XYZ file of C-alpha atoms in Angstrom:
656
model
C -60.376 -15.829 64.614
C -63.399 -14.029 63.469
C -66.947 -13.621 64.754
C -68.982 -16.064 63.548
C -72.495 -16.032 62.239
C -73.891 -19.375 62.048
C -74.675 -20.991 65.234
C -74.971 -24.358 64.197
C -71.457 -24.335 63.522
C -70.706 -23.119 66.909
C -72.840 -25.717 68.564
C -70.694 -27.739 66.316
C -67.731 -26.859 67.801
C -68.728 -27.390 71.356
C -69.679 -31.008 70.985
C -66.277 -31.595 69.670
C -65.190 -29.483 72.394
C -67.121 -31.764 74.723
C -65.250 -34.964 73.549
C -62.331 -33.772 75.307
C -61.521 -34.267 78.967
C -63.624 -31.820 81.067
C -62.546 -32.234 84.185
C -58.831 -31.975 83.441
C -57.212 -29.218 85.222
C -53.431 -27.529 83.903
C -50.779 -25.450 85.429
C -50.186 -22.043 83.327
C -48.212 -19.213 83.623
C -50.710 -16.345 82.734
C -50.527 -14.448 85.540
C -49.396 -17.629 87.699
C -52.716 -18.756 87.938
C -54.314 -22.203 87.123
C -56.946 -21.892 84.432
C -59.703 -24.225 84.034
C -60.470 -24.864 80.415
C -63.946 -25.139 81.174
C -64.048 -21.989 82.451
C -61.985 -20.781 79.266
C -64.500 -21.768 77.213
C -67.514 -20.821 78.690
C -66.016 -17.474 78.806
C -65.159 -17.593 75.047
C -69.062 -19.081 74.238
C -70.308 -16.131 76.210
C -67.620 -13.389 74.817
C -69.148 -14.624 71.448
C -72.651 -13.735 72.315
C -71.892 -10.838 74.110
C -69.049 -9.598 70.533
C -73.107 -9.343 68.370
C -74.129 -7.259 70.991
C -71.063 -4.789 71.375
C -71.478 -1.758 68.825
C -68.696 -0.968 66.735
C -66.821 1.724 68.495
C -67.064 0.008 71.683
C -65.075 -3.362 70.131
C -62.769 -0.776 68.378
C -62.099 1.235 71.578
C -61.528 -2.372 73.609
C -59.124 -4.297 70.788
C -57.080 -0.779 71.222
C -57.086 -1.916 75.156
C -55.973 -4.998 73.868
C -53.513 -3.546 71.735
C -51.789 -1.416 74.326
C -52.165 -4.201 76.811
C -50.516 -7.075 74.788
C -47.433 -4.691 73.615
C -46.682 -3.795 77.406
C -47.162 -7.928 78.534
C -49.443 -6.229 80.879
C -50.756 -10.196 81.207
C -53.889 -9.774 83.330
C -55.546 -7.405 81.390
C -54.529 -9.343 78.067
C -56.576 -12.290 79.572
C -59.663 -10.106 81.293
C -59.992 -8.572 77.801
C -59.667 -11.981 75.971
C -62.527 -13.154 78.504
C -64.798 -10.146 77.647
C -65.178 -11.324 73.882
C -62.572 -9.526 71.982
C -60.867 -10.773 69.194
C -57.295 -12.607 69.997
C -57.136 -12.614 66.064
C -57.827 -8.903 65.835
C -56.113 -8.095 62.589
C -54.392 -4.393 63.390
C -54.408 -1.684 59.446
C -55.378 -4.623 57.479
C -55.119 -2.442 54.409
C -51.644 -1.605 55.404
C -49.070 -4.102 57.798
C -51.392 -6.396 58.957
C -50.094 -7.327 62.176
C -51.551 -9.499 64.710
C -51.788 -9.607 67.995
C -49.392 -12.280 67.938
C -47.068 -10.798 65.932
C -46.537 -7.312 68.524
C -46.492 -9.631 71.360
C -43.209 -11.118 69.152
C -41.371 -8.160 68.755
C -39.607 -4.930 69.572
C -37.981 -6.656 72.467
C -40.791 -7.468 74.771
C -42.002 -11.779 73.781
C -43.801 -12.277 76.611
C -44.863 -16.106 76.002
C -47.957 -16.315 78.466
C -48.970 -13.041 76.077
C -48.829 -15.314 73.564
C -49.754 -18.226 75.552
C -53.020 -16.265 76.058
C -53.610 -15.472 71.970
C -52.836 -19.075 71.236
C -55.527 -20.277 73.299
C -58.265 -18.233 72.787
C -57.650 -18.656 69.238
C -55.115 -16.446 67.456
C -53.763 -17.936 64.173
C -49.657 -18.478 64.757
C -49.652 -18.543 61.010
C -50.952 -14.704 60.630
C -49.058 -12.955 58.152
C -48.442 -9.485 57.593
C -47.958 -7.733 54.065
C -44.499 -8.651 53.900
C -45.615 -12.457 54.610
C -43.529 -12.566 57.973
C -45.399 -14.999 60.659
C -45.138 -14.267 64.693
C -42.294 -16.457 63.696
C -39.957 -14.505 62.297
C -40.385 -11.992 64.092
C -39.261 -14.025 67.172
C -36.483 -15.190 65.258
C -35.392 -12.118 64.666
C -35.970 -11.053 67.988
C -33.941 -13.990 69.677
C -36.974 -14.319 71.366
C -36.328 -18.282 72.243
C -39.734 -18.890 74.708
C -42.083 -17.717 72.722
C -40.662 -19.255 69.369
C -41.362 -22.531 71.661
C -45.174 -21.268 72.258
C -45.069 -20.734 68.649
C -44.504 -24.115 67.306
C -45.679 -26.141 70.046
C -49.134 -24.139 69.006
C -48.656 -25.139 65.608
C -46.434 -22.949 63.852
C -44.459 -23.665 60.556
C -40.990 -23.533 61.199
C -40.399 -23.348 56.902
C -42.838 -20.703 56.691
C -41.768 -17.795 54.023
C -41.793 -14.547 53.649
C -42.646 -12.164 50.599
C -39.391 -12.044 50.329
C -38.651 -16.213 50.415
C -36.619 -16.175 53.587
C -37.512 -18.645 56.226
C -37.531 -18.572 60.675
C -33.891 -19.631 60.165
C -32.560 -17.032 57.356
C -33.997 -14.709 59.218
C -32.418 -14.720 61.605
C -29.160 -15.148 60.743
C -29.826 -12.124 58.593
C -30.775 -10.352 61.465
C -27.321 -11.246 63.063
C -28.070 -11.562 66.556
C -29.189 -14.945 66.088
C -28.212 -17.103 69.370
C -27.288 -20.359 68.953
C -30.484 -22.261 71.353
C -32.624 -20.524 68.585
C -31.279 -21.820 65.595
C -30.822 -24.946 67.556
C -34.667 -24.940 68.218
C -35.713 -24.654 64.651
C -33.869 -27.260 63.111
C -34.815 -29.783 65.745
C -38.410 -28.942 64.798
C -37.946 -29.530 61.057
C -36.388 -26.286 59.782
C -34.378 -26.843 56.388
C -30.871 -26.681 56.851
C -29.837 -26.959 52.946
C -32.654 -24.582 52.153
C -31.675 -21.319 49.689
C -33.662 -18.429 49.151
C -34.499 -17.016 45.836
C -30.777 -15.595 45.102
C -28.920 -18.910 46.604
C -27.968 -18.241 49.904
C -28.634 -20.540 52.617
C -28.021 -20.463 56.297
C -24.579 -21.991 55.838
C -23.863 -18.265 53.416
C -25.332 -16.487 55.621
C -23.510 -17.560 59.342
C -19.859 -17.275 57.094
C -20.457 -14.007 55.787
C -21.661 -13.109 59.409
C -19.153 -14.752 61.694
C -21.937 -16.675 62.880
C -19.740 -19.553 64.807
C -21.871 -21.823 66.736
C -24.715 -21.324 64.120
C -22.830 -22.316 60.761
C -21.008 -25.429 63.586
C -24.745 -25.937 64.260
C -26.099 -26.139 60.386
C -23.141 -27.622 59.094
C -23.355 -30.441 62.019
C -27.239 -31.102 60.324
C -25.938 -31.724 57.015
C -26.089 -28.193 55.215
C -23.950 -28.011 51.684
C -21.193 -27.043 52.339
C -19.943 -25.877 48.642
C -23.767 -24.489 47.566
C -23.097 -21.384 45.146
C -25.108 -17.966 45.278
C -26.381 -18.490 41.631
C -25.761 -14.688 40.892
C -21.927 -14.283 41.250
C -20.902 -18.329 42.095
C -19.619 -17.241 45.579
C -19.488 -20.029 48.061
C -19.885 -20.335 51.684
C -15.910 -20.222 52.198
C -15.643 -16.921 49.551
C -18.132 -14.904 52.363
C -16.158 -15.817 55.393
C -13.572 -14.149 53.761
C -14.856 -11.163 52.509
C -15.026 -7.364 54.396
C -15.874 -7.929 57.952
C -16.396 -11.612 57.627
C -13.040 -13.349 58.739
C -13.273 -15.852 60.955
C -10.666 -18.695 61.092
C -12.847 -20.634 63.046
C -15.685 -20.617 60.140
C -12.775 -21.759 57.944
C -11.190 -24.290 59.628
C -14.609 -25.598 59.926
C -15.677 -25.043 56.041
C -12.185 -26.766 54.975
C -12.516 -29.740 57.247
C -15.619 -30.118 56.366
C -14.712 -31.018 52.413
C -14.888 -27.181 51.031
C -13.261 -27.254 48.234
C -10.555 -23.755 47.863
C -10.513 -24.002 44.427
C -13.915 -22.783 43.588
C -14.035 -19.909 40.942
C -16.732 -16.626 41.602
C -18.254 -15.732 38.555
C -14.878 -13.083 37.457
C -12.838 -15.930 38.470
C -11.363 -14.800 42.151
C -11.228 -17.531 44.609
C -10.811 -17.495 48.182
C -7.608 -16.661 48.319
C -8.077 -13.870 46.264
C -11.046 -12.825 48.765
C -8.480 -12.981 52.024
C -5.711 -10.772 49.855
C -7.581 -7.859 48.890
C -9.183 -8.156 52.686
C -6.574 -8.315 54.548
C -6.681 -11.502 56.348
C -2.801 -12.648 56.723
C -4.610 -15.074 58.989
C -6.952 -16.625 56.330
C -4.345 -16.436 53.222
C -1.852 -18.695 55.567
C -4.795 -21.302 55.922
C -5.885 -21.186 52.433
C -2.157 -21.847 51.367
C -2.068 -24.415 53.793
C -5.135 -26.212 52.520
C -3.501 -26.638 48.769
C -5.059 -23.122 47.958
C -3.049 -22.457 44.256
C -1.034 -19.951 44.427
C -0.609 -19.106 39.832
C -4.842 -18.869 39.518
C -5.712 -15.493 37.534
C -9.232 -13.332 37.993
C -11.228 -11.766 35.003
C -8.757 -9.223 34.601
C -5.512 -11.447 34.908
C -4.686 -10.083 38.554
C -2.727 -12.743 40.785
C -3.295 -12.779 44.719
C -0.143 -10.751 44.946
C -1.966 -8.144 42.904
C -5.381 -8.523 44.698
C -3.048 -7.605 48.280
C -1.777 -4.338 46.564
C -5.350 -3.815 45.599
C -6.438 -3.462 49.014
C -7.608 -0.065 50.243
C -4.945 0.058 52.940
C -2.337 -2.551 51.001
C -2.388 -5.831 52.792
C 1.178 -6.040 53.903
C 1.443 -9.098 56.244
C -0.445 -10.686 53.129
C 1.643 -10.088 50.688
C 4.881 -11.210 52.943
C 3.554 -14.263 53.265
C 2.490 -15.017 49.466
C 6.156 -13.553 48.782
C 7.636 -16.500 50.906
C 6.084 -18.568 49.477
C 7.213 -17.870 46.401
C 4.548 -15.976 44.323
C 5.780 -14.339 41.106
C 6.244 -10.472 42.038
C 6.427 -10.199 38.161
C 3.396 -11.438 36.750
C 1.402 -9.188 34.854
C -2.339 -8.836 34.612
C -4.295 -7.707 31.350
C -3.003 -4.291 31.223
C 0.557 -5.558 31.584
C 1.202 -3.935 35.232
C 2.687 -5.804 38.253
C 1.623 -5.659 41.189
C 4.692 -2.871 41.973
C 2.662 -0.765 39.306
C -0.137 -1.386 41.752
C 1.574 -0.893 45.277
C 3.440 2.601 43.463
C -0.189 3.488 42.534
C -1.551 2.982 45.785
C 1.639 5.300 47.432
C 2.718 2.276 49.618
C 6.520 2.476 50.435
C 6.258 -0.218 52.077
C 4.761 -2.766 50.032
C 7.415 -1.351 46.810
C 10.102 -1.509 49.656
C 8.626 -5.052 49.688
C 8.685 -6.125 46.604
C 11.875 -4.389 45.255
C 13.758 -6.130 47.750
C 12.649 -9.926 46.648
C 13.023 -8.759 43.007
C 16.800 -8.035 44.102
C 17.670 -11.257 45.912
C 16.520 -12.574 42.931
C 19.041 -11.370 40.890
C 18.940 -8.136 38.716
C 18.366 -9.162 34.624
C 18.360 -6.144 33.031
C 15.574 -7.202 30.322
C 12.736 -7.624 33.297
C 13.913 -6.003 35.962
C 10.664 -5.407 38.108
C 11.528 -1.485 38.683
C 11.378 -1.092 34.644
C 9.372 -3.175 33.403
C 6.532 -1.947 31.727
C 3.057 -1.696 30.990
C 0.601 -2.103 27.609
C 1.003 1.969 27.472
C 4.868 2.258 28.372
C 4.731 2.747 31.794
C 6.978 1.528 34.476
C 5.862 1.888 38.058
C 7.865 5.542 38.629
C 5.553 6.476 35.539
C 2.509 5.201 37.121
C 2.689 6.531 40.546
C 3.832 9.907 38.872
C 0.175 9.401 37.190
C -1.750 7.865 40.031
C -4.069 9.894 41.951
C -1.647 9.822 44.674
C 0.886 12.772 46.073
C 3.381 10.089 46.612
C 7.023 11.533 47.025
C 8.449 8.641 49.240
C 7.204 6.460 46.703
C 9.469 8.444 44.223
C 12.799 8.603 45.945
C 12.557 4.730 46.786
C 12.275 3.748 42.897
C 14.991 6.348 42.003
C 17.168 4.459 44.712
C 16.778 0.763 42.990
C 17.234 2.202 39.708
C 14.731 3.653 37.961
C 14.975 5.051 34.662
C 13.336 8.405 35.134
C 14.314 9.598 31.300
C 12.023 6.995 30.160
C 8.558 8.091 27.759
C 5.690 6.086 27.387
C 3.526 5.585 24.262
C 2.390 9.109 24.175
C 5.860 10.442 24.673
C 5.353 11.415 27.916
C 7.688 11.472 30.898
C 7.614 10.656 34.682
C 8.232 14.661 34.876
C 5.273 15.309 32.285
C 2.770 12.758 34.075
C 3.641 13.891 37.713
C 2.686 17.646 36.814
C -0.701 16.710 34.854
C -1.685 14.939 37.573
C -0.523 17.905 40.115
C 1.163 15.749 42.137
C 3.825 18.096 43.273
C 5.876 16.383 45.451
C 6.762 13.405 43.362
C 7.783 16.969 40.837
C 9.824 18.529 43.255
C 11.513 14.513 43.421
C 12.476 14.352 40.108
C 13.620 18.029 39.461
C 16.213 17.381 42.448
C 16.480 13.847 42.227
C 16.446 12.000 38.599
C 18.400 13.412 35.360
C 14.852 15.589 33.642
C 14.385 17.234 30.774
C 12.220 20.878 31.485
C 10.633 21.187 28.225
C 9.622 18.077 27.209
C 7.207 17.877 25.241
C 4.446 14.617 24.367
C 3.132 13.894 21.604
C 1.141 16.358 21.733
C 3.859 19.215 22.035
C 2.405 19.564 25.100
C 5.758 20.602 27.507
C 5.326 20.453 31.680
C 4.281 23.745 30.990
C 1.766 23.515 29.363
C 0.259 20.087 31.070
C 0.412 22.362 34.683
C -1.663 25.067 33.250
C -4.011 22.376 31.650
C -4.862 20.893 34.649
C -5.450 23.622 36.841
C -9.171 24.924 37.083
C -7.825 27.488 39.843
C -4.584 29.114 39.414
C -2.226 28.161 41.839
C 1.024 29.500 41.480
C 3.420 26.472 43.236
C 3.553 24.209 40.686
C 4.819 27.047 38.549
C 6.928 28.404 40.459
C 8.533 25.140 40.558
C 8.950 24.787 36.282
C 9.907 28.322 36.353
C 12.752 27.817 38.463
C 13.901 25.134 36.735
C 14.052 27.308 33.434
C 10.989 26.019 32.190
C 10.181 27.704 28.653
C 7.027 29.615 28.616
C 7.291 30.152 25.082
C 6.437 28.359 22.176
C 9.358 27.122 20.136
C 8.919 24.009 17.877
C 4.848 24.219 17.814
C 4.209 24.921 13.688
C 2.603 28.792 14.395
C -0.647 28.188 12.632
C -1.793 24.981 14.923
C -1.179 27.568 18.260
C -2.372 30.190 16.942
C -5.998 28.680 15.287
C -7.631 27.582 18.986
C -5.528 24.741 18.796
C -4.434 22.880 22.573
C -0.968 23.389 21.346
C -0.684 27.299 22.225
C 1.984 28.796 24.300
C 1.785 28.526 28.009
C 1.662 32.276 28.312
C -1.512 32.471 25.589
C -2.911 29.682 27.437
C -2.941 31.325 30.145
C -4.534 34.609 29.043
C -7.028 32.399 27.107
C -8.141 30.706 30.515
C -7.966 34.523 32.392
C -5.259 33.463 34.635
C -4.026 36.816 34.650
C -1.811 36.270 37.614
C 0.133 33.984 35.362
C -0.081 36.229 32.848
C 1.772 39.128 35.011
C 4.158 36.605 36.124
C 5.022 35.336 32.552
C 5.496 38.835 31.006
C 7.865 39.908 33.536
C 10.079 36.683 33.088
C 13.245 37.272 30.766
C 13.108 34.670 28.272
C 16.737 33.549 27.202
C 17.271 35.298 23.519
C 17.142 32.313 21.878
C 13.803 31.976 22.656
C 12.871 35.106 22.034
C 14.063 34.976 18.343
C 12.692 31.356 18.296
C 9.601 32.731 19.011
C 9.590 35.283 16.028
C 9.689 31.853 13.220
C 6.824 29.720 12.681
C 8.393 26.291 13.188
C 11.356 27.697 15.415
C 14.084 28.210 13.631
C 17.176 29.602 15.230
C 17.698 33.492 13.865
C 20.208 34.416 16.344
C 22.393 35.451 12.974
C 19.252 37.570 11.701
C 19.534 39.715 15.555
C 21.018 42.949 13.773
C 18.247 42.985 10.926
C 15.632 44.787 11.177
C 13.338 42.577 8.736
C 14.289 39.197 7.762
C 12.738 35.974 6.462
C 13.464 32.722 7.723
C 14.485 30.747 4.145
C 13.500 27.120 5.422
C 9.927 28.107 6.542
C 6.519 28.598 4.765
C 6.146 32.153 5.872
C 8.277 34.820 6.710
C 8.736 36.625 9.987
C 9.379 39.935 10.797
C 12.040 41.087 13.357
C 10.070 42.933 16.847
C 12.286 45.458 17.809
C 16.009 46.368 18.411
C 17.704 43.098 19.720
C 17.958 44.939 23.139
C 14.178 44.833 23.512
C 14.402 41.258 23.690
C 15.420 41.476 27.530
C 11.642 42.613 28.041
C 10.009 40.598 25.372
C 7.474 42.557 23.637
C 5.958 40.373 21.226
C 5.271 38.759 23.841
C 2.905 41.440 25.135
C 1.228 41.764 21.589
C 1.221 38.084 21.653
C -1.410 37.823 25.166
C -3.304 41.224 23.828
C -4.281 39.200 20.299
C -5.352 36.628 22.559
C -7.249 38.799 24.516
C -9.041 40.118 21.889
C -9.906 37.298 20.168
C -10.799 35.223 22.872
C -14.842 35.782 22.431
C -14.877 35.682 19.185
C -15.156 39.371 19.255
C -13.425 42.265 19.704
C -15.470 44.217 21.730
C -16.348 43.022 24.714
C -12.447 41.766 25.311
C -11.062 44.955 24.386
C -11.260 46.635 27.891
C -9.896 43.642 29.143
C -6.982 43.416 27.175
C -6.275 47.347 28.444
C -6.586 46.647 31.562
C -3.940 43.883 31.443
C -1.726 45.862 29.278
C -1.648 48.325 31.668
C -0.715 46.652 34.504
C 2.973 46.603 32.057
C 3.162 50.148 31.771
C 6.451 49.421 33.835
C 7.776 47.597 30.454
C 7.525 50.672 28.815
C 5.534 49.277 26.009
C 2.118 49.811 27.247
C 1.460 52.824 25.103
C 2.600 50.970 21.963
C 0.392 47.630 22.720
C -2.908 50.016 23.317
C -2.608 51.934 19.977
C -3.076 48.501 18.742
C -6.403 49.066 17.077
C -6.786 45.825 15.125
C -10.816 45.616 15.461
C -11.025 47.465 12.411
C -8.860 45.798 10.240
C -10.306 42.403 11.786
C -13.362 43.184 9.838
C -12.252 44.456 7.028
C -9.145 41.656 6.359
C -12.518 39.238 7.257
C -14.458 41.143 4.785
C -13.260 41.152 1.380
C -10.386 38.567 1.820
C -11.845 35.846 4.113
C -8.757 35.595 6.045
C -8.515 33.629 9.341
C -7.350 34.735 12.760
C -4.039 33.507 12.134
C -3.343 35.094 8.977
C -4.922 38.478 10.697
C -2.562 38.113 12.929
C 0.132 37.711 10.941
C -0.407 41.317 9.547
C -1.208 42.729 12.629
C 2.568 42.082 14.584
C 3.160 42.961 10.964
C 1.677 46.427 11.022
C 2.995 46.848 14.947
C 6.695 46.322 13.994
C 5.756 49.814 12.060
C 3.430 51.489 13.553
C 1.327 51.782 10.588
C -1.791 49.530 11.333
C -4.122 51.532 8.080
C -0.860 49.413 5.679
C -2.749 46.070 6.564
C -3.763 45.402 3.409
C -0.455 46.152 2.109
C 0.685 43.741 4.382
C -1.437 41.032 3.460
C -0.108 41.268 -0.409
C 3.059 41.663 0.220
C 2.628 38.108 2.151
C 0.257 36.664 -0.139
C 3.076 37.787 -2.833
C 6.180 36.124 -1.326
C 4.328 33.230 -0.358
C 3.421 32.393 -4.399
């Protein structure tokens, strides 16, 4: 209460107070001494008049002193200051927190009921609110100050008072997760509604289930709390919240089921309590829900069964999955993308989970059309392909799937094999396992004509020799036979691994590849735009492939293919044109070519002065980079760069 200016109002108040039994004395805990109501009243009256004579500065000092005494639970000082006229309902920082002295007394672990009683006796408002709308009873509930809460309720505190978030003291207590049964019982007995839901739809039972407050859950259930009330935003019930991560109380689940909670309620994404328990690895709750009749065939909006959910867990729930499998849950169920639980377990890298599912499938008998290990999803990927492409390198799962007969030669809808996918994902262990234990095509191209070596390079932001070395040791072809030359030379992603390595500045890889001795047939095929076998022309100086649209030139003598001089020229050309201008890249090209001096072709490559020729050809004929490259290759074979125009005319005439 604040200072009164109307003395008539005060006189009326005194008259009303005088009608009470003035001679009555009561025992109190105010410092252990009895309090005479008449003396308190007289002190209060004297304080009002004295306060009018006190300057603002002195009053502020006394108020701060009272705050300190209340905060420290100093009952004697609190009583002394109140009797001197310091207001019991003083507001601290009205424009900020608006805490009252009762708020201070009920929070921060103090909770001295004697101080609360004194403040109430001297006129403090038990329902005063902070800027957040919280009353002192909210603070008592959050801090579990039971005796203070009792004094406040006796003094007129509203047990259903809502703060600015729409929470009553009971909900605040549950949210603080340290509510005591006695406090909840006190609030409910004093009239707190157990069916009240906050603006988001949470009741005390929702919170008790979510935070595993067993005794509070039992109390609100026995007090008539609705057992299946749903949260509007997601349609979750207390039973579902009981199965969430960090909850998992068996006793609450049993109480809810006994109270009639439905095990078939679905959330907004069609999951049930059984889905949630499987996902959060609560095998005990899974068993209880199944015993209560939970439907194992229910799918969520993504088509996932409860077994899919068990596989989705951060640590796949083997115990829950074993219960589900023993109860006959279909291990071949597909989600909306056609994936089975085995796909999920493989992607998660869980060998024990995969083994459980495969053993269950084997016990049912092998059906060649529906065998679990080779079931495909919508992308045509089997579990083997799924684990090879997955975020985890799981060679043990690859080995397990192969041991159960997984087809390592199977390709998905993009023509990618398990090896292609494992290389693209950078899963070195899976690649090694496939190369050691499965039939494979080391040069198998996907639908974009990318071989494993292409994919290894595409997936490497920094050069890591491990994967490349492994592929090269198994005879991976670093040339681009079979890829149309116009595609690979016009900036397409279909460049050979060598050209791609040069463009990505993987100099170490370029040196490694150029030092490799390719098979003769591969070297000859490199000269043909369509990758045709040119073995019959090996002894000729020049030749034309009759089945190709463009002529090709035989680069050097037959024995020179062991050193692959044309590969050096390809790399040099890529360096010279990689940045759109020849000049800035020329020094890098010279440095690179100089590192090949031991091959005997460095001098020939360094004299590859194509910059003037490229300018002239672009200016006079409007040629693209691919056509210019053909001419440069032709002139290099003849060691006569100045004849480029004649070479171009020959090409044009032969095309016509």
